[in-house]
GROMACS .gro file of C-alpha atoms in nm:
model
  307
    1UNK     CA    1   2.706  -1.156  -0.715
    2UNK     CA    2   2.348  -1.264  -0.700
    3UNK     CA    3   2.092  -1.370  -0.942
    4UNK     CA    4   1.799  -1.250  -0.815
    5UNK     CA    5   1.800  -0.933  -0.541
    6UNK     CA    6   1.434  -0.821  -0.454
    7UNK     CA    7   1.322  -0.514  -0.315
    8UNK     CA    8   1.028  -0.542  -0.102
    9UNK     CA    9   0.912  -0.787   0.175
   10UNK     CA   10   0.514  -0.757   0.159
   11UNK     CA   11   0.309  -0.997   0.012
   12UNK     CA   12   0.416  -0.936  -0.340
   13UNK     CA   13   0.805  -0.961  -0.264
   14UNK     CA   14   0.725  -1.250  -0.020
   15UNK     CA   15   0.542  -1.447  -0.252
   16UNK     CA   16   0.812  -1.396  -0.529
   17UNK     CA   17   1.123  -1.495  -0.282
   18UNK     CA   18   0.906  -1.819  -0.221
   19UNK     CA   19   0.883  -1.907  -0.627
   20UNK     CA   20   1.254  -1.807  -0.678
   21UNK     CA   21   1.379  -1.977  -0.354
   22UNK     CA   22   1.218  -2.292  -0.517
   23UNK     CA   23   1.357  -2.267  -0.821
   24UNK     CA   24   1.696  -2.256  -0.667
   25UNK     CA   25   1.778  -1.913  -0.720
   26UNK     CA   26   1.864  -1.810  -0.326
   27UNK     CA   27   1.690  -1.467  -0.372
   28UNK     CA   28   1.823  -1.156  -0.100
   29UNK     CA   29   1.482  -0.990   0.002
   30UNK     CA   30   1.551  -0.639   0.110
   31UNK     CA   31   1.299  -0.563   0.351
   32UNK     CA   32   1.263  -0.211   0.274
   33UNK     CA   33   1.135   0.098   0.534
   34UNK     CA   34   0.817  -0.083   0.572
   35UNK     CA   35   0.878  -0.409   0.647
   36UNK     CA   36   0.584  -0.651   0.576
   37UNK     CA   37   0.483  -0.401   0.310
   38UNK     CA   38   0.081  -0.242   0.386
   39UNK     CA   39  -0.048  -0.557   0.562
   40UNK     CA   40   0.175  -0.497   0.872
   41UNK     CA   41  -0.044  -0.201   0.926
   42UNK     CA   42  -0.362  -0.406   0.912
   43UNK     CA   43  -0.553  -0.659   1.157
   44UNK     CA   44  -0.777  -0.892   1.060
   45UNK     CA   45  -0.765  -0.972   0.686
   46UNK     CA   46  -1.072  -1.222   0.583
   47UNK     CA   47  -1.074  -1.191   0.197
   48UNK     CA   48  -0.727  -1.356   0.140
   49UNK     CA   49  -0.829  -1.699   0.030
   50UNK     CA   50  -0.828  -2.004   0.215
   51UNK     CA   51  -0.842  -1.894   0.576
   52UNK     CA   52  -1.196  -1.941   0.671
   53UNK     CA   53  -1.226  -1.706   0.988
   54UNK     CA   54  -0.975  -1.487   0.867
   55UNK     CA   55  -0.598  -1.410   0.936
   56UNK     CA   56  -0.430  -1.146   1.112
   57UNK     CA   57  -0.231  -0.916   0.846
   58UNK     CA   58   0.106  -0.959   1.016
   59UNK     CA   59   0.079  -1.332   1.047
   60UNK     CA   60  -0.003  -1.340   0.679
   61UNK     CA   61   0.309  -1.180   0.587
   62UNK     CA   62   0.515  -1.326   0.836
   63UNK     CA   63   0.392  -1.713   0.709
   64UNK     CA   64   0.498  -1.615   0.341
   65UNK     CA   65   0.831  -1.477   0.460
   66UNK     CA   66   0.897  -1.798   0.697
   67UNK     CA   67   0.814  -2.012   0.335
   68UNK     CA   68   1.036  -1.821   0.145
   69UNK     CA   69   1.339  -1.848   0.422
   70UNK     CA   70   1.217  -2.259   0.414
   71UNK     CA   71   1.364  -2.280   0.093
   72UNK     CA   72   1.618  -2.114   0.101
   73UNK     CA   73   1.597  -1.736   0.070
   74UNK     CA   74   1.771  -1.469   0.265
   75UNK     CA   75   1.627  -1.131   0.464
   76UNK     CA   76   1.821  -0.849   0.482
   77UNK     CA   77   1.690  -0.526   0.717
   78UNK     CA   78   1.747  -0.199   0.499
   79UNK     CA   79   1.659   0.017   0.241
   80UNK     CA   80   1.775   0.101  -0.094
   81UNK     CA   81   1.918   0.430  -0.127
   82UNK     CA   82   2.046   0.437  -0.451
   83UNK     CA   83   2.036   0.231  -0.734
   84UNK     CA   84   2.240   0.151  -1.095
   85UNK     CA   85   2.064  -0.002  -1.356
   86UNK     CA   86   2.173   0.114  -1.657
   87UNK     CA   87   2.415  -0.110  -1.691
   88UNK     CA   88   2.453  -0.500  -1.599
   89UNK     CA   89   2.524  -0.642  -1.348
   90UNK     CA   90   2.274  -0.447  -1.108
   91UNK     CA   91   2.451  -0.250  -0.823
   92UNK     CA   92   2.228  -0.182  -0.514
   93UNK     CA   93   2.324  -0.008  -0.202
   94UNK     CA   94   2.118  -0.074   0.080
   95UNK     CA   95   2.187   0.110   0.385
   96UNK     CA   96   2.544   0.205   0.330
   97UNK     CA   97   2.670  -0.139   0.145
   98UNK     CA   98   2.674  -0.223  -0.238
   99UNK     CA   99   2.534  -0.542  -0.378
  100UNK     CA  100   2.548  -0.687  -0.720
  101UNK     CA  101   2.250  -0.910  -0.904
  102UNK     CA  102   2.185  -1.012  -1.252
  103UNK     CA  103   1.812  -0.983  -1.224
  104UNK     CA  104   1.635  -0.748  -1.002
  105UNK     CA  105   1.195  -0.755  -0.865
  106UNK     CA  106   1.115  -0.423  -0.800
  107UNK     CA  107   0.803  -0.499  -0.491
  108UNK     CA  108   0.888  -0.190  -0.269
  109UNK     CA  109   0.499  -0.105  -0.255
  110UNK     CA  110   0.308   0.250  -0.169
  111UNK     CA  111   0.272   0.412   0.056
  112UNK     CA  112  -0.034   0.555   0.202
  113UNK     CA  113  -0.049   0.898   0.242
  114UNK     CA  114  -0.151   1.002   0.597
  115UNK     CA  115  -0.282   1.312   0.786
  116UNK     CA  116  -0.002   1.254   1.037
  117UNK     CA  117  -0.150   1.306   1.294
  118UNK     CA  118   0.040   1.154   1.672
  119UNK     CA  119  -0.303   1.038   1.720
  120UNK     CA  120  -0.385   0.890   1.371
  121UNK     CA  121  -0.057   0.695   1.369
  122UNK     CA  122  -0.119   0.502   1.671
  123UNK     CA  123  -0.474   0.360   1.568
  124UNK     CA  124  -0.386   0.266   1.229
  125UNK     CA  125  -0.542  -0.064   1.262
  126UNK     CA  126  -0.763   0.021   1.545
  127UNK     CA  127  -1.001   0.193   1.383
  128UNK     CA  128  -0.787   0.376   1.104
  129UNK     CA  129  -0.697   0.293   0.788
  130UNK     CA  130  -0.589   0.306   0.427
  131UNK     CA  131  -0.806   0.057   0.267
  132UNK     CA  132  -1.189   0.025   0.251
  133UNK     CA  133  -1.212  -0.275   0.042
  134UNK     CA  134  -0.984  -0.442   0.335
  135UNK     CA  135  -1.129  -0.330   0.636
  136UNK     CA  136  -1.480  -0.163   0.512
  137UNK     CA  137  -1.664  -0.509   0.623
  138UNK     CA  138  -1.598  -0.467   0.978
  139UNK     CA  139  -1.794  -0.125   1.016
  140UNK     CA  140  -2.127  -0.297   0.975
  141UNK     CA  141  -2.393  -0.060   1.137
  142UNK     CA  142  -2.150   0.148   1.233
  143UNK     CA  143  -2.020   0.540   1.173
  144UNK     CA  144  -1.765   0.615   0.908
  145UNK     CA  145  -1.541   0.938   0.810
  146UNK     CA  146  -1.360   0.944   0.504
  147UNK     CA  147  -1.066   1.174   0.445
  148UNK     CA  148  -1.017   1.311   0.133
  149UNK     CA  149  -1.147   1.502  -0.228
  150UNK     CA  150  -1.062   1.320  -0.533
  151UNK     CA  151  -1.179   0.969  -0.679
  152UNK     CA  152  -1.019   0.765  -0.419
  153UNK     CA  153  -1.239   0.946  -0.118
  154UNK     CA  154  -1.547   0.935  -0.346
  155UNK     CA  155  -1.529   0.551  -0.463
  156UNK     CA  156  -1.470   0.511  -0.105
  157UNK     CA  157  -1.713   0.651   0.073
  158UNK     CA  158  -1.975   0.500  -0.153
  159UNK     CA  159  -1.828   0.128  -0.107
  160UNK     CA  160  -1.877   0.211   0.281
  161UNK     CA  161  -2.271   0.310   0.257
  162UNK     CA  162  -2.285  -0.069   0.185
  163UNK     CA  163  -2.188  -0.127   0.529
  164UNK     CA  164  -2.190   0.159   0.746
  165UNK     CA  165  -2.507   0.352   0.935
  166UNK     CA  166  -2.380   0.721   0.830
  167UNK     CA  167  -2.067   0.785   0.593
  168UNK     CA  168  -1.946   1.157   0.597
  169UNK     CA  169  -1.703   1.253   0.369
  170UNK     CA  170  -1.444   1.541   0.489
  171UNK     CA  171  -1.237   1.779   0.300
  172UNK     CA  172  -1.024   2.110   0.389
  173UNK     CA  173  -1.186   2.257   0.035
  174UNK     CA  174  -1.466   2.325  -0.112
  175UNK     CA  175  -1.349   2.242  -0.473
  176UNK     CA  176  -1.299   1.852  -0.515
  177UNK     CA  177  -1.012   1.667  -0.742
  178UNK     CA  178  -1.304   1.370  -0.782
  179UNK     CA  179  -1.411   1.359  -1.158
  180UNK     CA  180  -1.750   1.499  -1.176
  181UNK     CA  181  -1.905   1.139  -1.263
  182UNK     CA  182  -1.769   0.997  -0.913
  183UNK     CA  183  -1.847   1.345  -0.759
  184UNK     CA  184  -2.211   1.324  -0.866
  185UNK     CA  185  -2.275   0.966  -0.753
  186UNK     CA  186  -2.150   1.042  -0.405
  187UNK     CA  187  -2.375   1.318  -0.359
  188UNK     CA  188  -2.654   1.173  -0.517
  189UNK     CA  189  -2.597   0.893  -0.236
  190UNK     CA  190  -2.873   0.930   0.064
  191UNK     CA  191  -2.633   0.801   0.301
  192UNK     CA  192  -2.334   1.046   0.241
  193UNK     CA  193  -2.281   1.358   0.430
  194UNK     CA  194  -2.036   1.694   0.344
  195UNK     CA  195  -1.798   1.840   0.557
  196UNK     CA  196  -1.604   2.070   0.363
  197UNK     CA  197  -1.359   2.320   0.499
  198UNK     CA  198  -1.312   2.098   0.749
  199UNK     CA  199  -0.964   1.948   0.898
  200UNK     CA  200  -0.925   1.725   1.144
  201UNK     CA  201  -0.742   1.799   1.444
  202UNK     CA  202  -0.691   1.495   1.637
  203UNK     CA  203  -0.856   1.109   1.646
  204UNK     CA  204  -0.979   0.949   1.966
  205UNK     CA  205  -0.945   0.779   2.144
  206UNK     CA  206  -0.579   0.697   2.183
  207UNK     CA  207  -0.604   0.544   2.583
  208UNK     CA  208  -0.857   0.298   2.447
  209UNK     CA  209  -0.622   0.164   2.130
  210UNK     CA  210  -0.961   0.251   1.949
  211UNK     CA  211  -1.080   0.498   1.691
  212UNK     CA  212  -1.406   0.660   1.910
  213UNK     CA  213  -1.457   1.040   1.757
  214UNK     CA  214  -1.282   1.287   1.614
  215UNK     CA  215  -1.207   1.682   1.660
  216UNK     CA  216  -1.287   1.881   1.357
  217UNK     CA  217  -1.231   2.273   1.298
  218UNK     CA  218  -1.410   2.464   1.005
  219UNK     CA  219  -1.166   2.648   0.858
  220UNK     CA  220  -1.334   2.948   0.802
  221UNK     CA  221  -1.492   3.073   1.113
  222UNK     CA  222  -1.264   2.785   1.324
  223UNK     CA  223  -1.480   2.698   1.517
  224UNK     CA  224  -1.368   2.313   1.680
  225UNK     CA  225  -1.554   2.006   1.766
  226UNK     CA  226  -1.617   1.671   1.837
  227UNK     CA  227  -1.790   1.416   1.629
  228UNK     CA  228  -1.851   1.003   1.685
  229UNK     CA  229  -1.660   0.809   1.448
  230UNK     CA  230  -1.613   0.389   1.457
  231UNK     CA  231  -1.396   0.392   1.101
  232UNK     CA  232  -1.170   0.642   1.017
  233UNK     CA  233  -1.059   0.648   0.625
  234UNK     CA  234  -0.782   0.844   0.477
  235UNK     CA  235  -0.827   0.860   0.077
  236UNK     CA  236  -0.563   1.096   0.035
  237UNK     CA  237  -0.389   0.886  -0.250
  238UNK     CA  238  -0.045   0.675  -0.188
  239UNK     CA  239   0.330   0.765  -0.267
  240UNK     CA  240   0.466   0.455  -0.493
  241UNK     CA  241   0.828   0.396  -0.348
  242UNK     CA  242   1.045   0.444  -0.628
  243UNK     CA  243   1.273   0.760  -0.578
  244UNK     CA  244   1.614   0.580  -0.609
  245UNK     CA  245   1.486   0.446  -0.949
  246UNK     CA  246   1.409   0.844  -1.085
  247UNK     CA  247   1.574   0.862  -1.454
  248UNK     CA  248   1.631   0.503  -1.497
  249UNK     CA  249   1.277   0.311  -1.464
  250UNK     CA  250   0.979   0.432  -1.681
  251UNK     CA  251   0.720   0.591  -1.429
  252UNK     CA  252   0.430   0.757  -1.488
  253UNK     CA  253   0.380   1.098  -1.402
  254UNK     CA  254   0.279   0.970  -1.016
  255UNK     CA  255   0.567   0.777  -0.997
  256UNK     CA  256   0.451   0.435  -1.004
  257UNK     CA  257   0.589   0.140  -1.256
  258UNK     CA  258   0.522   0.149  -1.626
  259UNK     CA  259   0.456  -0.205  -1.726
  260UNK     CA  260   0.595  -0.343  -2.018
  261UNK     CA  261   0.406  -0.627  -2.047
  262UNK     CA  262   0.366  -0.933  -1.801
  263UNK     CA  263   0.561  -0.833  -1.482
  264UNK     CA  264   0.826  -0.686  -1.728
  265UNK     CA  265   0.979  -0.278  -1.648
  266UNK     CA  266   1.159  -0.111  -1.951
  267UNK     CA  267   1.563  -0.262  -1.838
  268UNK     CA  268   1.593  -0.606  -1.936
  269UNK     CA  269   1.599  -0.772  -1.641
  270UNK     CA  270   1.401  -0.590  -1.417
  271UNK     CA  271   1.029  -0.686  -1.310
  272UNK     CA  272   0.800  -0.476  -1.070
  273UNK     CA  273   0.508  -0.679  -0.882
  274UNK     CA  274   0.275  -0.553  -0.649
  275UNK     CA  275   0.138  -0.194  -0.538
  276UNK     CA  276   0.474  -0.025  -0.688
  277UNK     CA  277   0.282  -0.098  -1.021
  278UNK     CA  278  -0.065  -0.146  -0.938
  279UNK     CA  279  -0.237   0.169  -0.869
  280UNK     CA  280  -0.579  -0.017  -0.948
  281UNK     CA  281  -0.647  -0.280  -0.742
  282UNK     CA  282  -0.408  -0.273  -0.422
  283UNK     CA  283  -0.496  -0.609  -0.258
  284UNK     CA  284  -0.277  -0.875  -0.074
  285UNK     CA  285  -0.432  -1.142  -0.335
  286UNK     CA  286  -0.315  -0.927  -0.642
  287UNK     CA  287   0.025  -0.826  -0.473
  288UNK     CA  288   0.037  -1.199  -0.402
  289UNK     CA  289   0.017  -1.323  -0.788
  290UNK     CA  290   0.184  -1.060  -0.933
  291UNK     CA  291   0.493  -1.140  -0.763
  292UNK     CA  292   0.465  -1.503  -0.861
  293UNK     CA  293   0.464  -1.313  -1.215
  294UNK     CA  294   0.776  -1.173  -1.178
  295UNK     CA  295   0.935  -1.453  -1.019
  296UNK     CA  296   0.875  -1.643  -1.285
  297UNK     CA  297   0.983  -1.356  -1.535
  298UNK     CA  298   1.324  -1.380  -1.360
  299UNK     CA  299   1.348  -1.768  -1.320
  300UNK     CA  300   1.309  -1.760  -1.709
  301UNK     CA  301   1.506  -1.447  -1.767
  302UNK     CA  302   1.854  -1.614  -1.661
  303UNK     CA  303   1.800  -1.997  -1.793
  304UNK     CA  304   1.767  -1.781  -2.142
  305UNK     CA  305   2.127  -1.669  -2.046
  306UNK     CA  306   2.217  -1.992  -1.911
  307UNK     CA  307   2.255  -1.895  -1.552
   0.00000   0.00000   0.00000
């Protein structure tokens, strides 16, 4: 039986197994199937506070998890594949083993949505990505793609023309999910292009670890070709990871966490923190805090029933 079991190791779960480890309450961490949560897919991350030049994503992650372990909490590879909450104590089964907990943090993240692409896959972080508030800085001058039709792709692309020489904006439609207002200002931005009916095929340029160009086919006519690119974005929305909670939790209609206040879910004794919540602001800094949140939430939650 533990108190506290917590699903996620990014920065929110991290950060949460470092405030309960502290407060004596030997958290299990479940690493989940993405271990190290979204920044384990980055590089360089230079808006986390307090590093000056900047830290690499995976070291981030990795330091939080290596204070957590320092006092006292425990890492366990797996995933959760089925969950009861209805009734108390918790039962987990990771992997193929059950596990019992009194109070449960719920930081299994999103997931991005890809093209999937062979090509795409192996430069995320080298010249891919998810994120344009994370990684939008370092495409100064350069030229930028974003993937995608709806607000995400829109908000986007218009955060990059702070940076980049020429944003283009593709899509395989020619109708857009973007709200008209967010629709309007992107076209109504000098710097944006259109490429609509357009896929893309492939990114290069695998051999150099390093997003180069990519080849694009109208859909129409398809007709193929190759176009420069330094930043590739894919604004395609992200999947929250919450399947084995279905019919238990309160999610919205995309599946992510309804919040009931603070870090609090609708089951007494369950708190969410991070991106499985936060469909708004997605950053290591917010993931960071809001698992302190829940941490706390928990660390409260059983001295109230004298555990």
């Amino acid at each position: 039986m533990r108190d506290l079991i917590i699903i996620g190791s990014g920065c929110a779960g991290n950060t949460a197994a470092v405030y309960a480890a502290r407060a004596n309450l030997k958290p299990l961490v479940v690493a989940g199937h993405e271990p190290g949560g979204q920044l384990s897919l980055t590089t360089l991350v230079e808006n986390f506070p307090g590093f000056p030049e900047g830290i690499d994503g995976p070291v981030l992650v990795d330091n939080i998890k290596k204070q957590a372990e320092h006092f006292g909490a425990e890492y366990l590879h797996g995933s959760v594949v089925k969950a009861e909450l209805m009734q108390r104590p918790f039962r987990l089964r990771i992997d193929n083993e059950w596990h019992e907990t009194r109070t449960l943090i719920l930081a299994s993240g999103a997931s991005a949505r890809w093209l999937n692409l062979p090509s795409e896959q192996k430069l995320i972080g080298h010249g891919v990505s998810s994120c344009a508030t994370c990684d939008g800085f370092f495409y100064r001058g350069k030229k930028i793609m974003v993937i995608g039709g709806g607000d995400s792709a829109m908000e986007e692309a218009n955060f990059h023309t702070r940076f980049g020489e020429e944003v283009v904006i593709a899509h395989r439609r020619e109708q857009f999910r973007a709200s008209k207002i967010m629709l309007e200002r992107a076209r109504a931005n000098p710097k944006i292009q259109f490429l609509l009916n357009t896929v893309v095929d492939e990114v290069f340029d695998v051999d150099q670890h390093l997003a180069t160009g990519v080849k694009l086919r109208e859909l129409k006519t398809g007709e193929a070709w190759r176009r420069d690119v330094d930043g590739f974005f894919v604004a395609i929305g992200h999947i929250p990871n919450t399947a084995p909670f279905v019919g238990q939790l309160d999610l919205d209609p995309d599946g992510y966490i309804v919040s009931h206040g603070g870090a609090k879910t609708n089951i007494r004794g369950v708190f969410h923190a991070g991106d499985v919540q936060d469909r708004t602001y997605r950053q290591a800094i917010t993931a960071a805090g809001a698992g302190c949140m829940a941490a706390i939430e928990a660390e409260r939650f059983l001295e109230a029933e004298g555990h």
